[in-house]
Amino acid sequence: RPMSPPVRNKYVISPPLRANSTPPANHHLQRQIDDYDYNNLLLSMNNVNLNDKYQEEVMSKKNHYQQNNYFPTQNSSEGLMAWTGNMPPVSPSIASGNDFNQLPFTTSIPGATHMINPEGLQTSMNNDRLLLQLQSRQRQILMQQEQILLLREQMMRQQQQQPLPQPTQPQPLQPQQQQQQQQQYAPPQQIMTDPNVPPIIRSALLEEFRNNKTKKFGLKDIVNHVVEFSGDQHGSRFIQQKLETATSEEKQVVFDEILPNCLQLMTDVFGNYVIQKLFEHGNQNQKTVLAKQMEGHILSLSLQMYGCRVVQKALEHVLTDQQARLIRELDGCVLKCVKDQNGNHVVQKAIERIPAQYIQFIIDTFYGQVYHLATHPYGCRVIQRMFEHCPKEQTAYLLEELHKSTNQLVQDQYGNYVIQHILEHGKPKDKALIISKVKGHALQLSKHKFASNVVEKCVAYGSLEDRQALIEEVLSTRPDGSYPLMSMMKDQYANYVVQKMLDVVDCNQRELLVAKIKPHLQGLKKYTYGKHLISSK
């Protein structure tokens, strides 16, 4: 009888032998185990990848089974009963665990009695035919995989046998070609970067300069190419560096080449720096000639991003009479330049560098325009330079005009800078006049985003009397028992005014302020801006 009951598995095999059991006398059990291994092999071959690291192991096992003729057939000596005992390979979709339980036959180890249900005999035979077809299809797939492996091996063998390409030896140049290659200056090369952008044309010398980092170039090496180098980012920087230490002869060579194209270079993004260096390091005659080329173009240059820098540099280095001629070209267009993002710098430089008698036309233009210019983002800068550098006789009337608009300018986002400038650099009379208009409004102005800066300057640059008056104002007790200092300590802008007071007041004033602040230190910790005041103490 069977040594053990049938096991519920895809394939029928016996459990492991016990220690006191006797091995079977026939070879059916070994044959059955081999068939089971082979079936697993066939199933796994469907998923074999050509790059699988276990490919060689699988193929060697397959060859072993083929050599030992382990392919079960229906015509074997076991007959039909052998087929029911030793199942051929089936696919997982057919021989699942559930399908196996529904088969109309049961099996056990070889040599046992096979019980076949007569009613399911026909179904069993149909299943056998289907299994044979599946087995045949699996063999076809196996053969195809073998062919693919052979092709892959052949391709790898061919790649290994194919010789590597040898580097080609350069062909010797003809004498005429060698002569052309030795020419110092080759024809210009076009470098295309973008179809929508004009091509950048560079000479062979400039290309060599940009690419050859080992060769040391001097100004004498770029003769006849100075203008081209000046318009290049790297070439312009090279010329600027060399002009700082160049000899008079080298500077003259550079100047002679640049002069015919100086106006073009003045408005160039890189060339303008070379012109500025010539104004700095050239001799006076070269500066005069270079500035002469600018006459008639001062307005256009002043309104241009790079040209305005050259005009400013010229006003710094040319003689006074030439300064006057150059700046006079702006007469009638002063306001246009003042309100321009580039031109305002030229007007500022003229006020700083040119004697007052030559720029009176600029001061005359400002009459009646002080408030308008002081509240302009660029005009406020020009007004500050005027009050800083022009003599009192020229600015007296403009100061009177300014004082009429102090209350409005204090709270303006640009005008407050003009008022601060007067408090820092103005006469004591003008400072006192501004502080007098701040008194009585210290709390309101201290809480204002722009006016709070003016109040700080009043505390920092006012006289002792003015400072004491402002402190007494913020410490004055109201009818409800509070005082302005309490709300100022908690305000996002006014707390800076209190900090400035603590920084600049004398000892007696500081003790008075500290005595008023100490009782509120715990409450200040709850406020973001109050913490600033605590940290400053």
mmCIF file of N, CA, C and O in Angstrom, residues 192-278:
data_model
loop_
_atom_site.group_PDB
_atom_site.id
_atom_site.type_symbol
_atom_site.label_atom_id
_atom_site.label_comp_id
_atom_site.label_asym_id
_atom_site.label_seq_id
_atom_site.Cartn_x
_atom_site.Cartn_y
_atom_site.Cartn_z
ATOM 1 N N MET A 192 28.168 81.656 -34.759
ATOM 2 C CA MET A 192 26.703 81.716 -34.715
ATOM 3 C C MET A 192 26.244 81.131 -33.384
ATOM 4 O O MET A 192 26.563 80.008 -33.043
ATOM 5 N N THR A 193 25.508 81.930 -32.636
ATOM 6 C CA THR A 193 24.983 81.466 -31.353
ATOM 7 C C THR A 193 23.487 81.207 -31.412
ATOM 8 O O THR A 193 23.012 80.219 -30.898
ATOM 9 N N ASP A 194 22.736 82.089 -32.036
ATOM 10 C CA ASP A 194 21.288 81.983 -32.067
ATOM 11 C C ASP A 194 20.832 82.535 -33.407
ATOM 12 O O ASP A 194 21.291 83.607 -33.831
ATOM 13 N N PRO A 195 19.909 81.878 -34.090
ATOM 14 C CA PRO A 195 19.443 82.405 -35.377
ATOM 15 C C PRO A 195 18.837 83.792 -35.266
ATOM 16 O O PRO A 195 18.868 84.568 -36.210
ATOM 17 N N ASN A 196 18.264 84.108 -34.104
ATOM 18 C CA ASN A 196 17.615 85.401 -33.928
ATOM 19 C C ASN A 196 18.590 86.493 -33.510
ATOM 20 O O ASN A 196 18.221 87.667 -33.467
ATOM 21 N N VAL A 197 19.831 86.130 -33.167
ATOM 22 C CA VAL A 197 20.831 87.092 -32.720
ATOM 23 C C VAL A 197 21.869 87.272 -33.831
ATOM 24 O O VAL A 197 22.292 86.296 -34.444
ATOM 25 N N PRO A 198 22.262 88.511 -34.108
ATOM 26 C CA PRO A 198 23.273 88.715 -35.153
ATOM 27 C C PRO A 198 24.556 87.962 -34.813
ATOM 28 O O PRO A 198 24.919 87.808 -33.653
ATOM 29 N N PRO A 199 25.257 87.478 -35.815
ATOM 30 C CA PRO A 199 26.478 86.703 -35.566
ATOM 31 C C PRO A 199 27.576 87.574 -34.957
ATOM 32 O O PRO A 199 27.712 88.750 -35.277
ATOM 33 N N ILE A 200 28.354 86.987 -34.048
ATOM 34 C CA ILE A 200 29.496 87.662 -33.437
ATOM 35 C C ILE A 200 30.724 87.375 -34.281
ATOM 36 O O ILE A 200 31.085 86.218 -34.496
ATOM 37 N N ILE A 201 31.335 88.423 -34.775
ATOM 38 C CA ILE A 201 32.496 88.276 -35.646
ATOM 39 C C ILE A 201 33.743 88.609 -34.843
ATOM 40 O O ILE A 201 33.867 89.706 -34.299
ATOM 41 N N ARG A 202 34.640 87.660 -34.767
ATOM 42 C CA ARG A 202 35.888 87.864 -34.053
ATOM 43 C C ARG A 202 37.050 87.496 -34.965
ATOM 44 O O ARG A 202 36.966 86.539 -35.734
ATOM 45 N N SER A 203 38.119 88.232 -34.823
ATOM 46 C CA SER A 203 39.317 87.914 -35.593
ATOM 47 C C SER A 203 40.019 86.721 -34.963
ATOM 48 O O SER A 203 39.735 86.325 -33.824
ATOM 49 N N ALA A 204 40.953 86.155 -35.718
ATOM 50 C CA ALA A 204 41.705 85.014 -35.201
ATOM 51 C C ALA A 204 42.536 85.409 -33.987
ATOM 52 O O ALA A 204 42.719 84.608 -33.062
ATOM 53 N N LEU A 205 43.019 86.656 -33.949
ATOM 54 C CA LEU A 205 43.817 87.104 -32.812
ATOM 55 C C LEU A 205 42.972 87.165 -31.543
ATOM 56 O O LEU A 205 43.403 86.735 -30.471
ATOM 57 N N LEU A 206 41.747 87.693 -31.665
ATOM 58 C CA LEU A 206 40.870 87.762 -30.497
ATOM 59 C C LEU A 206 40.459 86.366 -30.039
ATOM 60 O O LEU A 206 40.370 86.101 -28.835
ATOM 61 N N GLU A 207 40.230 85.476 -30.989
ATOM 62 C CA GLU A 207 39.891 84.099 -30.627
ATOM 63 C C GLU A 207 41.052 83.433 -29.887
ATOM 64 O O GLU A 207 40.857 82.724 -28.895
ATOM 65 N N GLU A 208 42.251 83.686 -30.375
ATOM 66 C CA GLU A 208 43.420 83.114 -29.703
ATOM 67 C C GLU A 208 43.571 83.688 -28.301
ATOM 68 O O GLU A 208 43.885 82.974 -27.344
ATOM 69 N N PHE A 209 43.327 84.991 -28.165
ATOM 70 C CA PHE A 209 43.431 85.629 -26.851
ATOM 71 C C PHE A 209 42.408 85.048 -25.866
ATOM 72 O O PHE A 209 42.707 84.825 -24.694
ATOM 73 N N ARG A 210 41.218 84.783 -26.349
ATOM 74 C CA ARG A 210 40.165 84.267 -25.474
ATOM 75 C C ARG A 210 40.397 82.807 -25.094
ATOM 76 O O ARG A 210 40.032 82.383 -24.000
ATOM 77 N N ASN A 211 41.012 82.050 -26.003
ATOM 78 C CA ASN A 211 41.141 80.603 -25.780
ATOM 79 C C ASN A 211 42.498 80.190 -25.221
ATOM 80 O O ASN A 211 42.598 79.184 -24.523
ATOM 81 N N ASN A 212 43.546 80.945 -25.551
ATOM 82 C CA ASN A 212 44.896 80.589 -25.110
ATOM 83 C C ASN A 212 45.188 81.303 -23.787
ATOM 84 O O ASN A 212 45.468 82.502 -23.753
ATOM 85 N N LYS A 213 45.116 80.544 -22.697
ATOM 86 C CA LYS A 213 45.314 81.142 -21.379
ATOM 87 C C LYS A 213 46.782 81.141 -20.951
ATOM 88 O O LYS A 213 47.137 81.763 -19.937
ATOM 89 N N THR A 214 47.627 80.489 -21.702
ATOM 90 C CA THR A 214 49.037 80.389 -21.307
ATOM 91 C C THR A 214 49.885 81.507 -21.904
ATOM 92 O O THR A 214 50.856 81.933 -21.290
ATOM 93 N N LYS A 215 49.524 81.983 -23.057
ATOM 94 C CA LYS A 215 50.323 83.021 -23.706
ATOM 95 C C LYS A 215 50.109 84.365 -23.039
ATOM 96 O O LYS A 215 48.979 84.739 -22.714
ATOM 97 N N LYS A 216 51.166 85.095 -22.806
ATOM 98 C CA LYS A 216 51.112 86.408 -22.197
ATOM 99 C C LYS A 216 51.055 87.473 -23.288
ATOM 100 O O LYS A 216 51.975 87.591 -24.103
ATOM 101 N N PHE A 217 49.962 88.227 -23.302
ATOM 102 C CA PHE A 217 49.772 89.272 -24.307
ATOM 103 C C PHE A 217 50.129 90.624 -23.711
ATOM 104 O O PHE A 217 49.983 90.848 -22.503
ATOM 105 N N GLY A 218 50.573 91.512 -24.572
ATOM 106 C CA GLY A 218 50.824 92.902 -24.207
ATOM 107 C C GLY A 218 50.071 93.818 -25.157
ATOM 108 O O GLY A 218 49.490 93.379 -26.159
ATOM 109 N N LEU A 219 50.097 95.121 -24.867
ATOM 110 C CA LEU A 219 49.392 96.065 -25.728
ATOM 111 C C LEU A 219 49.991 96.077 -27.139
ATOM 112 O O LEU A 219 49.279 96.299 -28.124
ATOM 113 N N LYS A 220 51.292 95.829 -27.256
ATOM 114 C CA LYS A 220 51.918 95.825 -28.583
ATOM 115 C C LYS A 220 51.451 94.637 -29.421
ATOM 116 O O LYS A 220 51.559 94.655 -30.651
ATOM 117 N N ASP A 221 50.942 93.590 -28.750
ATOM 118 C CA ASP A 221 50.489 92.398 -29.486
ATOM 119 C C ASP A 221 49.112 92.580 -30.110
ATOM 120 O O ASP A 221 48.712 91.762 -30.941
ATOM 121 N N ILE A 222 48.379 93.607 -29.702
ATOM 122 C CA ILE A 222 47.019 93.791 -30.235
ATOM 123 C C ILE A 222 46.924 95.043 -31.102
ATOM 124 O O ILE A 222 45.841 95.610 -31.255
ATOM 125 N N VAL A 223 48.039 95.478 -31.631
ATOM 126 C CA VAL A 223 48.026 96.638 -32.524
ATOM 127 C C VAL A 223 47.109 96.344 -33.710
ATOM 128 O O VAL A 223 47.072 95.220 -34.239
ATOM 129 N N ASN A 224 46.336 97.343 -34.091
ATOM 130 C CA ASN A 224 45.325 97.258 -35.155
ATOM 131 C C ASN A 224 44.093 96.455 -34.732
ATOM 132 O O ASN A 224 43.205 96.226 -35.557
ATOM 133 N N HIS A 225 44.044 96.039 -33.477
ATOM 134 C CA HIS A 225 42.877 95.314 -32.973
ATOM 135 C C HIS A 225 42.381 95.899 -31.649
ATOM 136 O O HIS A 225 41.613 95.260 -30.931
ATOM 137 N N VAL A 226 42.803 97.111 -31.319
ATOM 138 C CA VAL A 226 42.439 97.718 -30.036
ATOM 139 C C VAL A 226 40.940 97.963 -29.950
ATOM 140 O O VAL A 226 40.303 97.699 -28.919
ATOM 141 N N VAL A 227 40.345 98.449 -31.020
ATOM 142 C CA VAL A 227 38.896 98.733 -31.004
ATOM 143 C C VAL A 227 38.111 97.436 -30.828
ATOM 144 O O VAL A 227 37.141 97.371 -30.064
ATOM 145 N N GLU A 228 38.543 96.394 -31.546
ATOM 146 C CA GLU A 228 37.853 95.113 -31.419
ATOM 147 C C GLU A 228 37.979 94.558 -30.002
ATOM 148 O O GLU A 228 36.998 94.081 -29.419
ATOM 149 N N PHE A 229 39.174 94.645 -29.434
ATOM 150 C CA PHE A 229 39.371 94.168 -28.066
ATOM 151 C C PHE A 229 38.569 95.003 -27.069
ATOM 152 O O PHE A 229 38.073 94.478 -26.069
ATOM 153 N N SER A 230 38.423 96.297 -27.320
ATOM 154 C CA SER A 230 37.679 97.162 -26.402
ATOM 155 C C SER A 230 36.201 96.796 -26.356
ATOM 156 O O SER A 230 35.546 96.987 -25.327
ATOM 157 N N GLY A 231 35.668 96.270 -27.450
ATOM 158 C CA GLY A 231 34.263 95.872 -27.482
ATOM 159 C C GLY A 231 34.011 94.464 -26.994
ATOM 160 O O GLY A 231 32.846 94.020 -26.973
ATOM 161 N N ASP A 232 35.068 93.775 -26.578
ATOM 162 C CA ASP A 232 34.915 92.416 -26.064
ATOM 163 C C ASP A 232 35.062 92.433 -24.543
ATOM 164 O O ASP A 232 35.848 93.210 -23.992
ATOM 165 N N GLN A 233 34.324 91.568 -23.880
ATOM 166 C CA GLN A 233 34.345 91.558 -22.419
ATOM 167 C C GLN A 233 35.746 91.308 -21.877
ATOM 168 O O GLN A 233 36.232 92.050 -21.016
ATOM 169 N N HIS A 234 36.408 90.271 -22.374
ATOM 170 C CA HIS A 234 37.738 89.927 -21.872
ATOM 171 C C HIS A 234 38.803 90.883 -22.419
ATOM 172 O O HIS A 234 39.738 91.251 -21.709
ATOM 173 N N GLY A 235 38.630 91.287 -23.671
ATOM 174 C CA GLY A 235 39.594 92.216 -24.249
ATOM 175 C C GLY A 235 39.542 93.578 -23.577
ATOM 176 O O GLY A 235 40.579 94.219 -23.355
ATOM 177 N N SER A 236 38.331 94.043 -23.232
ATOM 178 C CA SER A 236 38.204 95.335 -22.557
ATOM 179 C C SER A 236 38.878 95.305 -21.197
ATOM 180 O O SER A 236 39.606 96.243 -20.830
ATOM 181 N N ARG A 237 38.678 94.247 -20.454
ATOM 182 C CA ARG A 237 39.319 94.143 -19.138
ATOM 183 C C ARG A 237 40.845 94.091 -19.278
ATOM 184 O O ARG A 237 41.580 94.655 -18.460
ATOM 185 N N PHE A 238 41.324 93.423 -20.317
ATOM 186 C CA PHE A 238 42.766 93.340 -20.568
ATOM 187 C C PHE A 238 43.355 94.726 -20.817
ATOM 188 O O PHE A 238 44.396 95.092 -20.240
ATOM 189 N N ILE A 239 42.699 95.529 -21.667
ATOM 190 C CA ILE A 239 43.220 96.870 -21.982
ATOM 191 C C ILE A 239 43.184 97.760 -20.743
ATOM 192 O O ILE A 239 44.118 98.538 -20.490
ATOM 193 N N GLN A 240 42.112 97.664 -19.950
ATOM 194 C CA GLN A 240 42.020 98.480 -18.733
ATOM 195 C C GLN A 240 43.180 98.185 -17.784
ATOM 196 O O GLN A 240 43.789 99.114 -17.221
ATOM 197 N N GLN A 241 43.475 96.915 -17.625
ATOM 198 C CA GLN A 241 44.569 96.548 -16.716
ATOM 199 C C GLN A 241 45.914 97.039 -17.245
ATOM 200 O O GLN A 241 46.758 97.524 -16.475
ATOM 201 N N LYS A 242 46.126 96.926 -18.554
ATOM 202 C CA LYS A 242 47.417 97.319 -19.127
ATOM 203 C C LYS A 242 47.601 98.832 -19.129
ATOM 204 O O LYS A 242 48.738 99.330 -18.989
ATOM 205 N N LEU A 243 46.503 99.609 -19.274
ATOM 206 C CA LEU A 243 46.635 101.066 -19.311
ATOM 207 C C LEU A 243 47.083 101.621 -17.967
ATOM 208 O O LEU A 243 47.679 102.712 -17.908
ATOM 209 N N GLU A 244 46.824 100.923 -16.880
ATOM 210 C CA GLU A 244 47.222 101.418 -15.569
ATOM 211 C C GLU A 244 48.746 101.455 -15.412
ATOM 212 O O GLU A 244 49.269 102.290 -14.669
ATOM 213 N N THR A 245 49.452 100.577 -16.113
ATOM 214 C CA THR A 245 50.918 100.514 -15.998
ATOM 215 C C THR A 245 51.615 100.718 -17.339
ATOM 216 O O THR A 245 52.821 100.467 -17.439
ATOM 217 N N ALA A 246 50.895 101.160 -18.350
ATOM 218 C CA ALA A 246 51.473 101.278 -19.689
ATOM 219 C C ALA A 246 52.398 102.489 -19.787
ATOM 220 O O ALA A 246 52.276 103.460 -19.029
ATOM 221 N N THR A 247 53.313 102.416 -20.733
ATOM 222 C CA THR A 247 54.200 103.542 -20.998
ATOM 223 C C THR A 247 53.455 104.580 -21.837
ATOM 224 O O THR A 247 52.359 104.339 -22.354
ATOM 225 N N SER A 248 54.073 105.738 -21.969
ATOM 226 C CA SER A 248 53.445 106.809 -22.754
ATOM 227 C C SER A 248 53.266 106.395 -24.204
ATOM 228 O O SER A 248 52.261 106.733 -24.839
ATOM 229 N N GLU A 249 54.242 105.649 -24.761
ATOM 230 C CA GLU A 249 54.131 105.205 -26.147
ATOM 231 C C GLU A 249 52.965 104.227 -26.315
ATOM 232 O O GLU A 249 52.215 104.304 -27.297
ATOM 233 N N GLU A 250 52.831 103.296 -25.380
ATOM 234 C CA GLU A 250 51.732 102.328 -25.473
ATOM 235 C C GLU A 250 50.373 103.022 -25.341
ATOM 236 O O GLU A 250 49.418 102.685 -26.058
ATOM 237 N N LYS A 251 50.260 103.989 -24.432
ATOM 238 C CA LYS A 251 49.011 104.726 -24.298
ATOM 239 C C LYS A 251 48.690 105.497 -25.570
ATOM 240 O O LYS A 251 47.523 105.578 -25.983
ATOM 241 N N GLN A 252 49.704 106.026 -26.211
ATOM 242 C CA GLN A 252 49.477 106.786 -27.444
ATOM 243 C C GLN A 252 48.989 105.868 -28.558
ATOM 244 O O GLN A 252 48.120 106.244 -29.348
ATOM 245 N N VAL A 253 49.539 104.650 -28.619
ATOM 246 C CA VAL A 253 49.086 103.695 -29.636
ATOM 247 C C VAL A 253 47.616 103.356 -29.431
ATOM 248 O O VAL A 253 46.817 103.334 -30.373
ATOM 249 N N VAL A 254 47.256 103.088 -28.192
ATOM 250 C CA VAL A 254 45.860 102.784 -27.886
ATOM 251 C C VAL A 254 44.967 103.986 -28.202
ATOM 252 O O VAL A 254 43.890 103.845 -28.801
ATOM 253 N N PHE A 255 45.404 105.177 -27.815
ATOM 254 C CA PHE A 255 44.609 106.378 -28.048
ATOM 255 C C PHE A 255 44.397 106.623 -29.540
ATOM 256 O O PHE A 255 43.284 106.960 -29.967
ATOM 257 N N ASP A 256 45.444 106.468 -30.352
ATOM 258 C CA ASP A 256 45.327 106.728 -31.790
ATOM 259 C C ASP A 256 44.333 105.782 -32.449
ATOM 260 O O ASP A 256 43.624 106.171 -33.389
ATOM 261 N N GLU A 257 44.295 104.545 -31.987
ATOM 262 C CA GLU A 257 43.348 103.590 -32.589
ATOM 263 C C GLU A 257 41.912 103.841 -32.131
ATOM 264 O O GLU A 257 40.970 103.658 -32.899
ATOM 265 N N ILE A 258 41.748 104.273 -30.900
ATOM 266 C CA ILE A 258 40.407 104.428 -30.340
ATOM 267 C C ILE A 258 39.751 105.729 -30.790
ATOM 268 O O ILE A 258 38.518 105.786 -30.951
ATOM 269 N N LEU A 259 40.513 106.757 -31.001
ATOM 270 C CA LEU A 259 39.958 108.089 -31.281
ATOM 271 C C LEU A 259 38.928 108.102 -32.410
ATOM 272 O O LEU A 259 37.850 108.683 -32.253
ATOM 273 N N PRO A 260 39.174 107.456 -33.567
ATOM 274 C CA PRO A 260 38.162 107.508 -34.642
ATOM 275 C C PRO A 260 36.855 106.800 -34.268
ATOM 276 O O PRO A 260 35.810 107.080 -34.878
ATOM 277 N N ASN A 261 36.879 105.904 -33.300
ATOM 278 C CA ASN A 261 35.682 105.134 -32.927
ATOM 279 C C ASN A 261 35.252 105.405 -31.484
ATOM 280 O O ASN A 261 34.526 104.606 -30.895
ATOM 281 N N CYS A 262 35.703 106.536 -30.925
ATOM 282 C CA CYS A 262 35.470 106.768 -29.500
ATOM 283 C C CYS A 262 33.992 106.941 -29.174
ATOM 284 O O CYS A 262 33.518 106.457 -28.134
ATOM 285 N N LEU A 263 33.223 107.628 -30.036
ATOM 286 C CA LEU A 263 31.801 107.829 -29.745
ATOM 287 C C LEU A 263 31.050 106.501 -29.700
ATOM 288 O O LEU A 263 30.146 106.304 -28.870
ATOM 289 N N GLN A 264 31.420 105.604 -30.588
ATOM 290 C CA GLN A 264 30.782 104.289 -30.583
ATOM 291 C C GLN A 264 31.126 103.522 -29.310
ATOM 292 O O GLN A 264 30.266 102.878 -28.708
ATOM 293 N N LEU A 265 32.388 103.617 -28.888
ATOM 294 C CA LEU A 265 32.803 102.895 -27.694
ATOM 295 C C LEU A 265 32.229 103.508 -26.420
ATOM 296 O O LEU A 265 32.050 102.810 -25.414
ATOM 297 N N MET A 266 31.935 104.808 -26.424
ATOM 298 C CA MET A 266 31.390 105.455 -25.226
ATOM 299 C C MET A 266 30.043 104.892 -24.819
ATOM 300 O O MET A 266 29.694 104.898 -23.641
ATOM 301 N N THR A 267 29.280 104.406 -25.766
ATOM 302 C CA THR A 267 27.957 103.840 -25.466
ATOM 303 C C THR A 267 27.959 102.317 -25.507
ATOM 304 O O THR A 267 26.894 101.697 -25.487
ATOM 305 N N ASP A 268 29.142 101.720 -25.561
ATOM 306 C CA ASP A 268 29.248 100.264 -25.602
ATOM 307 C C ASP A 268 29.338 99.719 -24.184
ATOM 308 O O ASP A 268 29.939 100.327 -23.292
ATOM 309 N N VAL A 269 28.770 98.536 -23.987
ATOM 310 C CA VAL A 269 28.708 97.952 -22.658
ATOM 311 C C VAL A 269 30.093 97.670 -22.100
ATOM 312 O O VAL A 269 30.315 97.760 -20.879
ATOM 313 N N PHE A 270 31.064 97.373 -22.942
ATOM 314 C CA PHE A 270 32.439 97.116 -22.497
ATOM 315 C C PHE A 270 33.397 98.228 -22.922
ATOM 316 O O PHE A 270 34.352 98.518 -22.202
ATOM 317 N N GLY A 271 33.143 98.836 -24.059
ATOM 318 C CA GLY A 271 34.055 99.859 -24.559
ATOM 319 C C GLY A 271 34.082 101.100 -23.701
ATOM 320 O O GLY A 271 35.108 101.807 -23.642
ATOM 321 N N ASN A 272 32.975 101.424 -23.001
ATOM 322 C CA ASN A 272 32.965 102.659 -22.206
ATOM 323 C C ASN A 272 34.000 102.629 -21.094
ATOM 324 O O ASN A 272 34.512 103.675 -20.690
ATOM 325 N N TYR A 273 34.342 101.445 -20.617
ATOM 326 C CA TYR A 273 35.330 101.355 -19.540
ATOM 327 C C TYR A 273 36.734 101.701 -20.049
ATOM 328 O O TYR A 273 37.551 102.253 -19.304
ATOM 329 N N VAL A 274 37.015 101.370 -21.296
ATOM 330 C CA VAL A 274 38.319 101.726 -21.878
ATOM 331 C C VAL A 274 38.433 103.238 -22.019
ATOM 332 O O VAL A 274 39.483 103.834 -21.714
ATOM 333 N N ILE A 275 37.346 103.901 -22.446
ATOM 334 C CA ILE A 275 37.370 105.369 -22.566
ATOM 335 C C ILE A 275 37.569 105.998 -21.184
ATOM 336 O O ILE A 275 38.335 106.969 -21.033
ATOM 337 N N GLN A 276 36.914 105.458 -20.184
ATOM 338 C CA GLN A 276 37.082 106.005 -18.829
ATOM 339 C C GLN A 276 38.527 105.858 -18.348
ATOM 340 O O GLN A 276 39.065 106.761 -17.698
ATOM 341 N N LYS A 277 39.163 104.718 -18.685
ATOM 342 C CA LYS A 277 40.552 104.520 -18.281
ATOM 343 C C LYS A 277 41.485 105.515 -18.975
ATOM 344 O O LYS A 277 42.484 105.965 -18.399
ATOM 345 N N LEU A 278 41.163 105.865 -20.221
ATOM 346 C CA LEU A 278 41.984 106.860 -20.915
ATOM 347 C C LEU A 278 41.852 108.223 -20.250
ATOM 348 O O LEU A 278 42.829 108.982 -20.171
#
